[in-house]
Every structure is written in structure tokens, then in C-alpha cells.
Amino acid sequence: MRTSIATVCMSGSLEEKLHASAGAGFDGVEIFEQDLLVNPASPEEVRALADRLDLRLNLYQPFRDFEGVEERLLAENLRRAEAKFSLMNRLGIDTMLVCSNVATAGPDDDDLAADHLRRLGELAAGHGVRVAYEALAWGKNVSTYRHAQHIVELADHPAVGTCLDSFHILSRGDDPAGIEDIDPERIFFVQLADAPTLTMDALSWSRHHRLFPGQGGFDLAGFLAHLVRGGYGGPVSLEIFNDTFRQSDVLRTALDGMRSLLWLQDRTRDRLAGTPEPAGAGRQAMTLTALPRSGGPAGHAFTDIRTDDADGVGTVLAQLGFRFRGQHRRKPVQLWEQGGIRMVIDGQRARGVAPSISALGLAVADPAASADRASMLAAPRVPRQNTPDEEALVGVLAPDGTEIFFAPLDPTPAWADEFGPAPGDATSLLTAVDHVNLAQPWQAFDEAVLFFESTLGLSRQPTAEVPSPRGLVRSQVMRTEDGCVRLALNMVPHVLDAGAYPEHIAFATSDVVAVARRARAAGMAVLPVPANYYEDLAARFPLDPDEVAVLRELDLLYDREGDGEYLHFYTETVGTLFFEVVERRHGYDGHGAANAPVRLAAQFALDERRRTRPPHPVRG
Ligand SMILES: O=C(O)c1ccc(O)c(O)c1
Ligand SMILES: [Mg+2]
């Protein structure tokens, strides 16, 4: 597939955008007019830079409000177009995007619009270029791709074709299947954009909320499959108007976009596999890149907490029933274990670091294949130094900086022996990591969702918006089908630093009451839950008063879905890190979303108390 990206997707100067596009591996770019107009470089200099970077300049855009106008205005529009065609000649661009008229068109008249496009085509042909007509979803007369295509057919000029933009088609709920009926030679350009499912006017939705393919709610694999089956072989270009992308690091955005196109191609291959060849079509004009097959994670092999406060974290782990296995024989790293769960307290590069989740070790069938897949999706490798007698694990960096290691499925891995022999048996009430909650900087949220979906094959659950005293928190659970790995990504409110937002690791048990009693007996500080919560609980669910009394006594939270029940409690935070213990009964498969606001309010209140009242009274 010929990949392309519109300069309008990215932040920075035109030069920065071209460098980032080339750096991320795009074949070409669409030049958005504004990016050129504000730039001091001449068109010839821009062209030379693109040549040096081996980037094709695919498209010049947008040309607005051209067709269906009064004759006098048409003359003016053609003059305007001619200036652009000359400019395109200097840039070495052969295609101009013409958006359907949103303002100056008269009454809907397809013959008139076609006549105007034909005249534009004649002018374009004189300059050796061509025009691609695109239906904007809010066009005055022309707002559907079928209508635009009809006018292009009426215009019947070799320099007049169509531009298909997935946003304008899918935002209206139009069926993209008709793409297969269009002569692929008439499709001069294709733009791809995803978007979140929202109810708002198309213009605002399009100009501010577009997302890279796979980050929103549109079926772009289905869309691309129609293009492939229809025989399209031209560039496929990302055209994403997004307020956050425009203020994010330019290379990061370009890499995020390239990741989205790789993931999309892989999914589209799956979609096309097994479908019959379209009747009468020639050879497939587009080859889709495949990703290495790697299978999803089968569980958590270890979880790494970086801190220089190993005592603080170790105390809480001990209260939760973890046993200290040992200190690493070479590094300031501790291993704690319980019921097959491995917690690593990592003191490397940790001076002044409050406890935070620094790495997730995920058990996978083929660590090398998982790492290859992640690398192909532009995930940077974690630099690691091992001595020859140590097990070397490969890891990649998630967008928020969390290290994701691919560990073998082995229940007694060799690397654990580097911490000494396994401790003897004791009662293990905790059996697994149930989920991990990671704070995401607001700029990297959509990128993170795409990262975890494409590299690990985790699927997205519907997002929830959780009120906290410091702002609304967008929460997105990403999980394996069987639920053995669940990551809850929380988008940190803009007012907070991502490092100041609480993150947690939740452990599974089949007896949360026993765990809570044992932890309290060991002196654990549990996050307090207000009495109002329990009064409301008794109103919401027909619970036995004795049961509510136990919940209240132990600061347990409760949720129910059908027959499924969820009982859980939180530890107080150590820095910004805390732990949760959850018991799922009768197949409960959710994450207690209704209780998240209670937790956040309690945590921020605790944080406030700690800041205003130092924990150790000053002696006079
Ligand atoms: O919002 C716009 O004006 C606009 C311009 C060019 C495009 O290709 C597009 O899809 C939208
Ligand atoms: Mg477009």
C-alpha cells in the first residue's frame, strides 16, 4: 500500500512535518495549503527537501467553493485555480483536491456542476495536472460520495476524478460498498480518518475530533477492503484534523499514524481472507503489509514497581500476604511472591522516584515473535544489560513510558532463580493479577489505546467517564478475550501531572473478606469508604443488612451485573501507587466502574490531608 499523511495532521513547521513523515516511513504527503503559505521556503525548496527525504508530494489541498456557481464567479474561480496549478507545477504535485462547494453554489444542478468541473479539468490538463473532487459531508448540494462520483462521470474528462474520504462517508452512515462499483482509475485519491462515535454536527466533528484508523468507532478495515476489492492502487492518506495531535510531538504523531496504517492493513488482510475474488476484477492493485503473528498475552509473568522506597512498598506487599523471595544477586532489585504472582521492587535508576508501575511482564507463547511485532509497529526497545548467565527478556516502551516485557509462559522461570530459591509454602489468598491501572498523559491517550490494541491484541471496552474531585477521568479498559490480562487506561485530567495521578495493581482472590481481615490484622491502612456509599448501596441492591455491615466494617466496595458480584478494597497510596484486591463471583466480568468515583474522591482527600498535615509530627 502506498502510505501518505496530510501535513494538517501534525504540529510544527512544514519542514518538521516533512522530516517526521519521512522518519515514520511514509511514502508521501498531502500538502495542506496553509502549511505552505505560512512557510518562508519557496515551492522549489520544499520540492527539493521532499526529494532529499524520498517523499512524494501527492496532493495539494484544499481548493474550495468552485463548482455550481454563477458564470462571473466561475471565471474568478478558474483564475484562482490556474494560480494553484502553476504553484503545483513548481512543487511537482500532480493532483489538487477540490472540496464540494459549501457556500457559493446556486441551486442543486448536476449538469452545471459537471460542466464546471470539465472546464476545470481542461485547465488542469493544460498544466499537466488533475483534480480530485471530494464530497464534504456538509457540502451545500453535494455531500455524498455517490453524488460526487455521479458529477465526475458527467464531467467525463480524463483530468477529473474523485477523492474518497472515509470520514465524510462513514460519519453520515453511508454504505461504502458502492466504492467497488467505481472505476478505480477514476479514484484519484483516498483519505482515511477514524473518529469517535459522537452525536454532533459533521463539521465540528470532522475539524476537531478525527482520529487515526483504529482509534475511533468507524469500520476502516471494511472501508479499505472495499477499495482493495474495487482495484484501487493509489496512495492511502491519513487526513486527521485533531486538536491534540496538532499540539503533540510531530514525530510521535507521525509514528502513531504509521502504526495505525500497519495495523489497519493487517486487519484488512484478515477481513479479505476467504472472501471470494470480486467478479471481473483484474489483479489486486494494492498489496497489504502483514504483521508477524504473535498471539496475545496469557497472563502476567511479573510486575515491576520502581522506587527508592522499597521498605514502604514491601510493607504493603507483606500485609497483603506476599513473601520476600530475595534480593537480586547483582542488582538493587527485590522479588516478592504469592500464589504465582511475582512483584518486583526495582531500585535501579530510582533515586527520588515515588513508587510507580515501571514494567509489566506479560507471559506470551513466543516472546521473540511478540517483540518483532511490536518493533514493526514502531515500539522502541527497552535498553537492557544482562550478564551472560542471566535470562535476557525483551521489552518495548509503551507510549506512557511503561516497559512491556515479553516473558515465556514458564511458571517457574529461570530469571526468578536470580533472586534465590523459591520460599516455602504459606497460605496464598491472592492468585493472580486481576488488572493493572495505568495513568496516561492526556496527549498520549489515543496513541496508547492503539498501541496496546495493535501490539498486544488487547480489545477495547467502551470508555467510561469517571468524575474525580480534580476533573473528569476518561477510562478505557483494554483486555484479552478471556480476561487474563486487563489494563485500565486512565486519562489524567489536564490540571494534573500524569506522575501525580494514582495508579494501581489489582490482585484476584476468591476470599476478599479473608484477605481484608488478614491485611488489617497485619496493620494495613485501607482506603476509607464514606458511610454515604453504604447507605446508597443498600438502596441500589437488595443486600442482606449483615452483608452490608461486613462491607462497611472492612471498607469493601460492591458491584453487581446480573448474577455476577464484585467485592473489592483498596490500600492507601504509597506515593501515588496503591493496590486493590478483588473477588469476582458468579462470572462478574466488569471493573466496578460505578465505584471508581468513590475511590478517586477518597484518594484525593487522603492526598490533601497528607499535604496539609505532615505524617510525622514535628517534636518541639
Ligand atoms: O474541513 C475541511 O474543510 C476539509 C478540507 C479538506 C478535506 O479533505 C476535508 O476532508 C475537509
Ligand atoms: Mg478529506
XYZ file of C-alpha atoms and ligand atoms in Angstrom:
632
model
C 0.000 0.000 0.000
C 1.284 3.478 -0.817
C 1.142 5.315 2.503
C 0.636 9.045 2.850
C -0.171 11.611 5.515
C -1.597 15.129 5.319
C 0.579 17.851 6.789
C -2.507 19.146 8.608
C -2.337 16.129 10.966
C 0.851 17.307 12.634
C 2.357 20.124 14.676
C 5.384 22.177 13.681
C 6.686 23.842 10.541
C 6.333 22.343 7.075
C 9.972 21.206 7.217
C 9.404 19.475 10.559
C 6.306 17.778 9.202
C 8.156 16.506 6.125
C 11.053 15.217 8.226
C 8.660 13.454 10.614
C 6.641 11.920 7.753
C 9.796 10.541 6.171
C 11.151 9.446 9.551
C 7.991 7.466 10.258
C 8.291 5.725 6.892
C 5.512 7.349 4.854
C 5.856 7.197 1.058
C 4.266 10.598 0.540
C 2.381 13.567 1.970
C -0.558 15.812 1.165
C 0.432 19.460 1.373
C -2.223 21.421 3.207
C -2.198 24.890 1.670
C -1.914 26.753 4.953
C 1.313 24.932 5.793
C 2.919 26.249 2.620
C 1.537 29.787 2.795
C 2.956 30.486 6.233
C 6.342 28.996 5.369
C 9.339 31.044 4.230
C 10.706 28.257 1.981
C 9.965 28.615 -1.736
C 7.958 25.900 -3.502
C 11.182 24.802 -5.209
C 12.919 24.450 -1.847
C 10.007 22.420 -0.459
C 10.145 20.181 -3.510
C 13.886 19.711 -3.125
C 13.512 18.807 0.541
C 10.836 16.236 -0.276
C 13.132 14.777 -2.930
C 16.003 14.523 -0.476
C 13.711 12.796 2.010
C 12.428 10.459 -0.716
C 8.882 11.674 -0.053
C 6.333 12.084 -2.805
C 4.206 15.216 -2.678
C 0.904 13.536 -3.541
C -1.748 16.165 -3.273
C -2.294 19.900 -2.901
C -5.353 20.818 -0.883
C -7.945 22.143 -0.343
C -9.484 24.097 -3.209
C -12.847 25.346 -2.035
C -16.189 26.573 -3.322
C -15.512 26.083 -7.011
C -18.443 24.442 -8.785
C -22.115 25.219 -9.408
C -21.658 28.989 -9.231
C -22.738 31.904 -11.442
C -20.709 32.364 -14.611
C -18.986 35.536 -13.353
C -17.834 33.836 -10.208
C -16.733 30.803 -12.211
C -14.315 32.962 -14.207
C -12.845 34.167 -10.921
C -12.647 30.580 -9.600
C -10.843 29.388 -12.728
C -8.349 32.221 -12.368
C -7.818 31.161 -8.759
C -7.369 27.550 -9.860
C -4.854 28.442 -12.525
C -2.619 30.100 -9.932
C -2.739 26.889 -7.879
C -1.923 24.725 -10.887
C 1.168 26.831 -11.605
C 2.172 26.520 -7.974
C 1.658 22.738 -8.139
C 3.930 22.616 -11.188
C 6.642 24.278 -9.122
C 6.061 21.852 -6.238
C 5.919 18.834 -8.527
C 2.422 17.896 -7.341
C 0.077 16.390 -9.912
C -3.256 16.294 -8.072
C -5.376 19.023 -6.460
C -8.218 18.289 -4.079
C -11.458 20.147 -4.830
C -13.967 20.075 -1.978
C -17.653 20.199 -2.822
C -18.982 23.741 -2.584
C -20.240 24.654 0.891
C -21.017 28.326 0.304
C -21.304 29.862 -3.164
C -23.148 27.208 -5.179
C -26.561 28.024 -6.608
C -29.442 25.541 -6.699
C -28.502 21.851 -6.989
C -27.758 21.244 -10.677
C -25.557 18.261 -11.505
C -25.135 19.204 -15.167
C -23.923 22.667 -14.232
C -21.503 21.328 -11.608
C -20.215 18.743 -14.119
C -19.746 21.413 -16.774
C -17.693 23.490 -14.328
C -15.549 20.511 -13.324
C -14.980 19.695 -17.010
C -13.735 23.245 -17.596
C -11.518 22.924 -14.529
C -10.233 19.613 -15.904
C -9.359 21.240 -19.232
C -7.418 23.951 -17.422
C -5.687 21.366 -15.229
C -4.755 19.201 -18.214
C -3.120 22.261 -19.777
C -0.801 22.314 -16.753
C -0.268 18.562 -16.792
C -2.190 18.095 -13.530
C -5.589 16.745 -12.463
C -8.319 17.418 -9.912
C -9.901 15.072 -7.349
C -13.431 16.061 -6.350
C -14.373 15.274 -2.751
C -17.869 15.411 -1.236
C -17.698 17.143 2.149
C -20.355 15.765 4.491
C -21.644 19.330 4.921
C -21.453 20.298 1.225
C -24.259 22.604 0.104
C -25.522 20.466 -2.793
C -23.053 17.585 -2.862
C -22.460 15.726 0.396
C -22.231 12.047 -0.591
C -19.537 10.165 -2.457
C -22.087 8.710 -4.844
C -23.302 12.180 -5.772
C -19.738 13.430 -6.274
C -18.946 10.366 -8.374
C -22.050 10.954 -10.497
C -20.894 14.508 -11.250
C -17.367 13.272 -12.055
C -18.875 10.787 -14.523
C -20.989 13.526 -16.104
C -17.905 15.767 -16.371
C -16.266 12.938 -18.313
C -12.776 14.430 -18.514
C -9.559 12.445 -18.001
C -8.214 15.091 -15.594
C -11.309 14.926 -13.352
C -11.645 12.161 -10.802
C -12.887 11.599 -7.316
C -11.338 11.736 -3.840
C -12.842 9.391 -1.272
C -12.546 10.400 2.373
C -13.711 7.796 4.885
C -14.785 10.461 7.355
C -17.314 12.081 5.029
C -18.709 8.687 4.042
C -18.844 6.910 7.387
C -19.828 9.916 9.524
C -23.080 10.071 7.534
C -23.693 6.351 7.950
C -23.400 5.881 4.169
C -22.687 2.377 2.868
C -19.124 2.284 1.498
C -19.848 -0.877 -0.543
C -20.593 1.302 -3.588
C -16.857 2.103 -3.768
C -16.430 -1.238 -5.524
C -18.672 -0.008 -8.353
C -16.434 2.974 -9.142
C -13.859 2.591 -11.935
C -10.638 2.504 -9.859
C -8.899 4.688 -12.444
C -11.416 7.432 -11.604
C -10.454 7.373 -7.901
C -7.596 9.867 -7.876
C -7.027 9.912 -4.126
C -8.131 8.273 -0.874
C -8.100 9.820 2.585
C -8.591 7.794 5.728
C -9.768 9.091 9.067
C -11.405 7.441 12.017
C -13.468 9.311 14.614
C -15.046 8.600 17.968
C -18.743 7.820 17.899
C -20.279 11.196 18.797
C -23.535 12.992 18.178
C -22.597 16.425 16.862
C -22.644 18.404 13.626
C -20.377 16.876 10.978
C -18.226 19.975 10.515
C -17.167 20.295 14.180
C -16.763 16.527 14.448
C -14.525 16.494 11.369
C -12.401 19.538 12.164
C -11.580 18.699 15.797
C -12.150 15.035 16.619
C -10.804 12.904 13.799
C -8.504 10.079 14.872
C -6.076 7.691 13.225
C -7.613 4.451 11.932
C -8.259 2.061 14.804
C -8.573 4.803 17.423
C -12.238 5.587 16.848
C -15.507 3.870 16.072
C -15.508 3.565 12.257
C -15.017 0.262 10.442
C -11.971 1.261 8.434
C -10.864 -2.305 7.718
C -14.205 -2.765 5.971
C -13.676 0.532 4.128
C -10.178 -0.386 2.952
C -11.381 -3.861 1.953
C -13.842 -2.223 -0.494
C -11.017 -0.190 -2.016
C -8.825 -3.262 -2.414
C -11.625 -5.318 -3.921
C -12.509 -2.434 -6.210
C -8.960 -2.427 -7.593
C -7.691 0.902 -6.196
C -3.903 1.097 -6.151
C -3.146 4.758 -5.396
C -1.995 6.435 -2.182
C -3.921 5.904 1.038
C -3.512 9.062 3.044
C -4.231 9.931 6.650
C -6.110 13.200 6.907
C -6.701 13.788 10.587
C -7.893 17.107 11.936
C -7.352 16.685 15.668
C -6.762 19.400 18.254
C -4.484 17.207 20.380
C -2.329 15.918 17.504
C -1.702 19.493 16.426
C -0.043 20.246 19.742
C 1.793 16.947 20.211
C 5.317 15.977 19.284
C 5.425 15.806 15.492
C 7.459 12.610 15.103
C 5.388 10.845 17.703
C 2.223 11.746 15.838
C 3.699 10.539 12.546
C 4.764 7.240 14.123
C 1.330 6.842 15.688
C -0.172 7.372 12.219
C 2.151 4.826 10.614
C 1.317 2.323 13.350
C -2.369 2.853 12.614
C -1.849 2.117 8.900
C 0.168 -1.031 9.569
C -2.421 -2.323 11.991
C -5.196 -1.422 9.559
C -3.535 -3.298 6.692
C -3.134 -6.376 8.849
C -6.784 -6.315 9.905
C -7.905 -5.696 6.341
C -5.963 -8.761 5.180
C -7.859 -10.791 7.767
C -11.099 -9.276 6.550
C -10.328 -10.111 2.927
C -9.059 -13.625 3.637
C -11.602 -16.145 2.495
C -13.816 -13.645 0.668
C -14.246 -14.536 -2.997
C -12.320 -12.550 -5.614
C -14.568 -9.800 -6.959
C -16.131 -10.754 -10.287
C -14.342 -9.454 -13.363
C -11.666 -7.602 -11.415
C -8.115 -7.692 -12.603
C -5.139 -8.289 -10.369
C -5.226 -6.774 -6.901
C -3.644 -3.340 -7.333
C -2.686 -2.920 -3.670
C -0.526 -5.172 -1.525
C -1.284 -5.039 2.175
C 1.526 -5.438 4.695
C 1.132 -8.266 7.202
C 2.343 -8.137 10.806
C 4.123 -11.070 12.462
C 1.526 -13.306 14.136
C 2.245 -13.418 17.827
C -0.823 -14.427 19.835
C -1.947 -12.318 22.766
C -0.650 -12.437 26.342
C -1.715 -15.359 28.509
C -1.198 -13.657 31.861
C 1.106 -11.544 33.981
C 4.574 -13.028 34.496
C 5.733 -10.180 36.761
C 5.006 -6.572 37.600
C 7.784 -4.124 38.290
C 7.479 -1.202 40.697
C 10.292 1.318 40.516
C 11.049 3.174 43.735
C 13.744 4.062 46.207
C 11.190 3.338 48.951
C 11.455 -0.468 48.836
C 10.518 -0.642 52.526
C 7.268 1.263 52.042
C 6.148 -0.937 49.148
C 7.474 -4.141 50.738
C 5.473 -3.441 53.904
C 2.212 -3.227 51.966
C 3.021 -6.341 49.934
C 3.746 -8.254 53.151
C 0.433 -7.087 54.621
C -1.254 -8.450 51.505
C 0.394 -11.826 52.097
C 3.374 -11.642 49.731
C 6.584 -13.340 50.780
C 10.011 -11.872 50.150
C 11.868 -14.266 47.864
C 15.125 -12.426 47.790
C 17.355 -9.693 46.560
C 18.747 -9.978 43.039
C 22.264 -11.315 43.190
C 23.668 -8.373 41.180
C 21.142 -5.501 41.212
C 19.217 -3.493 43.865
C 16.020 -5.344 42.958
C 13.693 -7.420 45.169
C 11.297 -10.202 44.256
C 8.090 -10.815 46.233
C 5.789 -13.757 45.530
C 2.367 -15.130 46.336
C 0.233 -17.760 44.598
C 2.179 -17.463 41.327
C 2.132 -13.640 41.361
C 5.570 -12.040 41.074
C 6.116 -8.469 42.203
C 9.467 -6.857 41.552
C 10.588 -3.830 43.549
C 13.164 -2.160 41.380
C 15.640 0.228 42.964
C 17.631 0.859 39.778
C 17.569 4.414 38.465
C 15.143 5.070 41.294
C 16.653 7.866 43.378
C 13.844 10.184 44.399
C 11.280 8.148 42.425
C 7.986 7.672 44.252
C 6.641 4.137 43.746
C 5.285 3.746 40.232
C 4.485 0.895 37.870
C 7.518 0.768 35.623
C 7.178 -2.540 33.804
C 4.624 -5.216 33.015
C 5.986 -8.659 32.279
C 3.428 -10.425 30.134
C 3.572 -14.158 29.561
C 3.399 -14.976 25.855
C 3.783 -18.138 23.769
C 6.563 -16.726 21.582
C 8.401 -13.759 23.146
C 10.557 -13.188 20.036
C 7.522 -13.001 17.743
C 5.745 -10.616 20.124
C 8.797 -8.370 20.255
C 9.168 -8.437 16.450
C 5.559 -7.463 16.008
C 5.930 -4.581 18.477
C 9.112 -3.388 16.776
C 7.458 -3.438 13.384
C 4.761 -1.258 14.953
C 7.453 1.288 15.830
C 7.630 0.467 19.539
C 11.104 1.343 20.867
C 13.037 -1.491 22.549
C 13.869 -1.188 26.230
C 17.645 -0.947 26.553
C 18.803 -3.731 28.875
C 22.048 -5.080 30.132
C 22.294 -8.686 31.197
C 25.251 -10.736 32.232
C 25.649 -13.927 30.162
C 24.299 -16.134 32.963
C 21.066 -14.131 33.255
C 17.880 -14.709 31.325
C 17.538 -11.900 28.773
C 13.970 -10.637 28.446
C 12.952 -8.381 25.568
C 10.765 -5.392 26.226
C 9.307 -2.400 24.420
C 8.208 1.004 25.629
C 4.510 1.859 25.692
C 3.626 5.482 24.855
C 3.429 6.429 28.546
C 6.925 5.021 29.142
C 5.779 1.796 30.812
C 8.085 -1.049 29.822
C 6.268 -4.064 28.400
C 8.319 -7.254 28.633
C 7.508 -10.438 26.776
C 8.182 -13.341 29.105
C 7.934 -17.048 28.336
C 4.887 -18.948 29.621
C 7.076 -20.909 32.070
C 5.513 -20.931 35.594
C 8.959 -21.302 37.224
C 11.122 -19.024 35.075
C 14.902 -19.127 35.267
C 15.150 -15.363 35.883
C 13.364 -15.789 39.244
C 16.240 -18.022 40.422
C 18.493 -14.973 40.173
C 16.673 -13.897 43.368
C 17.454 -17.107 45.263
C 15.383 -20.211 45.920
C 11.581 -20.087 45.997
C 10.190 -19.549 49.516
C 8.363 -22.401 51.242
C 4.589 -22.806 51.169
C 2.267 -20.467 53.007
C -1.393 -19.601 52.563
C -1.713 -17.772 49.299
C -5.039 -15.976 49.268
C -4.106 -13.944 46.187
C -3.989 -15.939 42.976
C -3.264 -13.601 40.053
C -3.010 -10.026 38.863
C -6.619 -9.180 38.007
C -5.906 -5.861 36.300
C -3.442 -3.002 36.138
C -4.490 0.604 36.039
C -2.112 2.961 34.229
C -2.302 6.757 34.257
C -1.982 8.203 30.750
C -0.951 11.760 29.917
C -3.889 13.303 28.030
C -1.803 13.858 24.868
C -0.925 10.161 24.586
C -4.242 8.529 25.375
C -5.429 7.613 21.863
C -1.895 6.609 20.960
C -1.780 4.289 23.975
C -5.081 2.635 23.100
C -3.860 1.941 19.560
C -0.502 0.736 20.885
C -1.999 -1.846 23.240
C -4.536 -2.993 20.682
C -2.068 -3.384 17.818
C 0.988 -4.732 19.626
C -0.710 -6.955 22.230
C -4.018 -7.657 20.537
C -5.978 -6.341 23.518
C -9.504 -5.262 22.672
C -11.135 -2.035 23.728
C -14.095 -1.950 26.075
C -16.454 1.035 25.896
C -14.926 4.115 27.513
C -16.290 5.431 30.794
C -16.019 8.926 32.187
C -15.304 8.946 35.893
C -15.768 12.116 37.925
C -12.940 12.925 40.310
C -12.507 15.992 42.530
C -9.761 17.174 40.138
C -11.597 16.663 36.846
C -13.274 14.086 34.673
C -11.152 10.987 34.050
C -11.621 9.103 30.793
C -11.170 5.417 31.462
C -10.680 2.709 28.878
C -10.290 -0.955 29.701
C -8.192 -2.959 27.234
C -8.330 -6.708 27.720
C -7.765 -10.140 26.307
C -10.889 -12.047 25.354
C -10.522 -14.397 28.344
C -9.801 -11.543 30.767
C -6.417 -12.903 31.879
C -4.864 -9.523 31.054
C -6.846 -6.365 31.672
C -5.321 -2.900 31.518
C -7.377 0.086 32.610
C -6.006 3.227 30.954
C -6.956 6.413 32.751
C -6.595 9.737 31.002
C -5.277 12.136 33.590
C -7.131 15.473 33.797
C -5.191 18.349 32.166
C -4.689 20.094 35.526
C -2.672 17.184 36.900
C 0.757 15.890 36.092
C 0.480 12.241 34.984
C 3.020 11.369 37.676
C 0.700 12.807 40.338
C -2.205 10.584 39.412
C -2.770 7.358 41.369
C -2.040 4.082 39.525
C -2.719 0.623 40.825
C -2.303 -3.110 40.580
C -5.330 -5.239 41.429
C -4.941 -8.793 42.698
C -7.552 -11.525 42.364
C -8.748 -13.650 45.253
C -11.639 -15.988 45.949
C -11.999 -14.644 49.506
C -11.687 -10.893 49.726
C -13.046 -10.811 53.284
C -10.250 -13.107 54.490
C -7.635 -11.004 52.674
C -9.041 -7.803 54.176
C -9.065 -9.236 57.701
C -5.557 -10.627 57.354
C -4.234 -7.320 55.979
C -5.880 -5.298 58.760
C -4.508 -7.647 61.385
C -1.074 -7.000 59.837
C -1.601 -3.261 60.264
C -2.591 -2.281 56.744
C -4.085 1.157 56.105
C -7.128 0.586 53.898
C -8.624 3.404 51.849
C -11.642 4.582 53.879
C -15.064 4.498 52.215
C -17.715 7.019 53.344
C -20.863 5.873 55.153
C -22.983 7.532 52.431
C -21.714 4.927 49.992
C -23.110 2.051 52.078
C -26.489 3.720 52.532
C -26.726 4.125 48.778
C -25.571 0.538 48.220
C -28.351 -0.800 50.424
C -30.818 1.246 48.342
C -29.422 0.140 44.985
C -29.154 -3.592 45.668
C -31.324 -5.906 47.784
C -28.465 -6.889 50.075
C -28.695 -8.626 53.426
C -28.068 -6.000 56.171
C -25.456 -8.306 57.754
C -23.622 -8.410 54.454
C -23.682 -4.605 54.177
C -22.343 -4.456 57.736
C -19.333 -6.601 56.749
C -18.689 -4.485 53.671
C -18.823 -1.386 55.814
C -16.625 -2.793 58.545
C -13.891 -3.683 56.055
C -14.266 -0.713 53.657
C -15.217 -3.108 50.871
C -16.881 -1.842 47.719
C -19.517 -3.797 45.872
C -20.920 -4.061 42.367
C -23.314 -6.395 40.608
C -24.026 -7.283 36.973
C -26.827 -9.847 36.579
C -25.851 -12.690 38.920
C -22.213 -11.597 38.957
C -20.898 -9.852 42.038
C -17.696 -7.861 42.575
C -16.233 -7.174 46.022
C -13.044 -5.162 46.331
C -10.966 -2.884 48.532
C -8.065 -0.524 48.051
C -4.942 0.058 50.077
C -3.938 3.595 50.898
C -1.491 5.044 48.405
C 2.269 4.692 48.813
C 3.246 7.856 46.983
C 0.801 7.628 44.073
C 0.773 3.830 43.892
C -1.802 1.651 45.574
C -3.086 -1.903 45.421
C -6.537 -3.347 45.081
C -7.877 -6.764 45.950
C -10.881 -8.031 44.014
C -13.167 -11.015 44.276
C -15.259 -11.863 41.229
C -18.283 -14.032 41.999
C -20.547 -15.857 39.534
C -18.753 -14.670 36.416
C -18.712 -10.910 37.095
C -16.721 -9.541 34.161
C -16.700 -5.759 34.703
C -14.386 -3.459 36.658
C -16.602 -1.831 39.277
C -16.814 1.383 37.253
C -19.595 2.700 39.491
C -17.187 2.640 42.444
C -14.324 4.470 40.773
C -15.583 7.975 41.739
C -15.730 6.877 45.402
C -12.140 5.690 45.213
C -10.854 8.808 43.471
C -12.579 11.117 45.954
C -11.109 9.159 48.882
C -7.626 9.173 47.342
C -7.578 12.872 46.589
C -8.913 13.619 50.085
C -6.143 11.487 51.583
C -3.570 13.211 49.404
C -4.853 16.603 50.544
C -4.672 15.592 54.221
C -1.120 14.328 53.775
C -0.010 17.504 52.108
C -1.515 19.799 54.721
C -0.563 17.624 57.708
C 2.898 16.030 57.633
C 2.776 12.320 58.581
C 5.446 12.649 61.284
C 4.620 15.275 63.899
C 7.486 17.672 64.446
C 8.722 17.454 68.022
C 9.016 20.764 69.885
O -12.860 20.606 6.732
C -12.498 20.891 5.611
O -12.667 21.995 5.114
C -11.872 19.845 4.774
C -10.907 20.175 3.830
C -10.312 19.196 3.083
C -10.671 17.878 3.244
O -10.126 16.876 2.535
C -11.633 17.556 4.187
O -11.960 16.270 4.335
C -12.222 18.512 4.941
Mg -10.814 14.972 3.149
